[in-house]
Amino acid sequence: MDEERKISRAAMADQFIELANDFTKTESKERVGAAIMFAAARYNAFEASSKADDLNKMREDALKWYSDEYKKMLNANIDEIVGMHS
């Protein structure tokens, strides 16, 4: 895909959040959040498998990397929400 045609990560996230918000019309935030985490885990496992010759051997490295990245993103978003309400 051409670089100028790529959608930004933030724009993609906004589209996922828009879909999640639509789901909250009929589902609880907790169920929607659980579905998002499950979808992310499923997709990230797929992504990791596409990068590893032997995913089972690389499992712990993949778990650590994805967990660390999620923690950074969650912390940044919590900081943003706390800042909006301060």
Coordinates of C-alpha atoms in Angstrom, one line a residue:
M1 CA 0.0 0.0 0.0
D2 CA 1.3 3.4 -0.8
E3 CA 2.5 5.4 2.2
E4 CA 0.2 8.4 1.4
R5 CA -2.8 6.1 1.2
K6 CA -2.3 4.4 4.6
I7 CA -4.8 5.2 7.3
S8 CA -3.2 6.3 10.6
R9 CA -3.2 4.0 13.6
A10 CA -5.3 6.6 15.5
A11 CA -7.8 6.7 12.7
M12 CA -8.1 2.9 12.6
A13 CA -8.5 2.8 16.4
D14 CA -11.2 5.5 16.1
Q15 CA -13.1 3.2 13.7
F16 CA -12.8 0.3 16.1
I17 CA -14.1 2.4 18.9
E18 CA -17.0 3.7 16.8
L19 CA -18.0 0.0 16.2
A20 CA -17.6 -0.7 19.9
N21 CA -19.8 2.3 20.8
D22 CA -22.5 0.9 18.4
F23 CA -22.3 -2.5 20.2
T24 CA -22.9 -0.7 23.5
K25 CA -26.4 0.1 22.3
T26 CA -27.3 -3.5 22.9
E27 CA -24.5 -4.9 25.0
S28 CA -22.7 -3.8 28.3
K29 CA -19.4 -2.0 28.1
E30 CA -17.9 -5.0 29.9
R31 CA -19.0 -7.4 27.2
V32 CA -17.8 -5.1 24.5
G33 CA -14.5 -4.6 26.2
A34 CA -14.0 -8.3 26.6
A35 CA -14.8 -8.8 22.9
I36 CA -12.3 -6.2 21.9
M37 CA -9.6 -7.8 24.1
F38 CA -10.4 -11.2 22.6
A39 CA -10.3 -9.9 19.1
A40 CA -7.0 -8.2 19.8
A41 CA -5.5 -11.4 21.3
R42 CA -6.7 -13.5 18.3
Y43 CA -5.3 -11.0 15.8
N44 CA -2.1 -10.6 17.7
A45 CA -1.6 -14.4 17.9
F46 CA -2.1 -14.5 14.1
E47 CA 0.3 -11.6 13.6
A48 CA 2.9 -13.3 15.9
S49 CA 2.5 -16.6 14.0
S50 CA 3.2 -14.8 10.7
K51 CA 6.5 -13.5 12.1
A52 CA 7.8 -16.6 13.9
D53 CA 9.2 -19.7 12.4
D54 CA 8.2 -21.6 15.5
L55 CA 5.6 -19.7 17.5
N56 CA 5.6 -22.2 20.3
K57 CA 9.3 -21.6 20.9
M58 CA 8.7 -17.8 20.6
R59 CA 5.6 -17.9 22.8
E60 CA 7.1 -16.3 25.9
D61 CA 8.8 -13.5 23.9
A62 CA 5.6 -12.8 22.1
L63 CA 3.6 -12.8 25.3
K64 CA 6.0 -10.4 27.0
W65 CA 6.2 -8.0 24.0
Y66 CA 2.4 -7.8 23.4
S67 CA 1.8 -7.5 27.2
D68 CA 4.4 -4.7 27.6
E69 CA 3.0 -2.8 24.6
Y70 CA -0.6 -3.1 25.9
K71 CA 0.4 -1.9 29.3
K72 CA 2.1 1.2 27.8
M73 CA -0.9 2.0 25.6
L74 CA -3.3 1.5 28.6
N75 CA -1.2 3.7 30.8
A76 CA -1.1 6.4 28.2
N77 CA -4.9 6.3 27.7
I78 CA -5.6 6.3 31.5
D79 CA -3.3 9.3 31.8
E80 CA -5.3 11.0 29.0
I81 CA -8.6 10.3 30.6
V82 CA -7.4 11.4 34.1
G83 CA -6.1 14.6 32.6
M84 CA -9.4 15.3 31.0
H85 CA -11.2 15.0 34.3
S86 CA -8.7 17.0 36.4

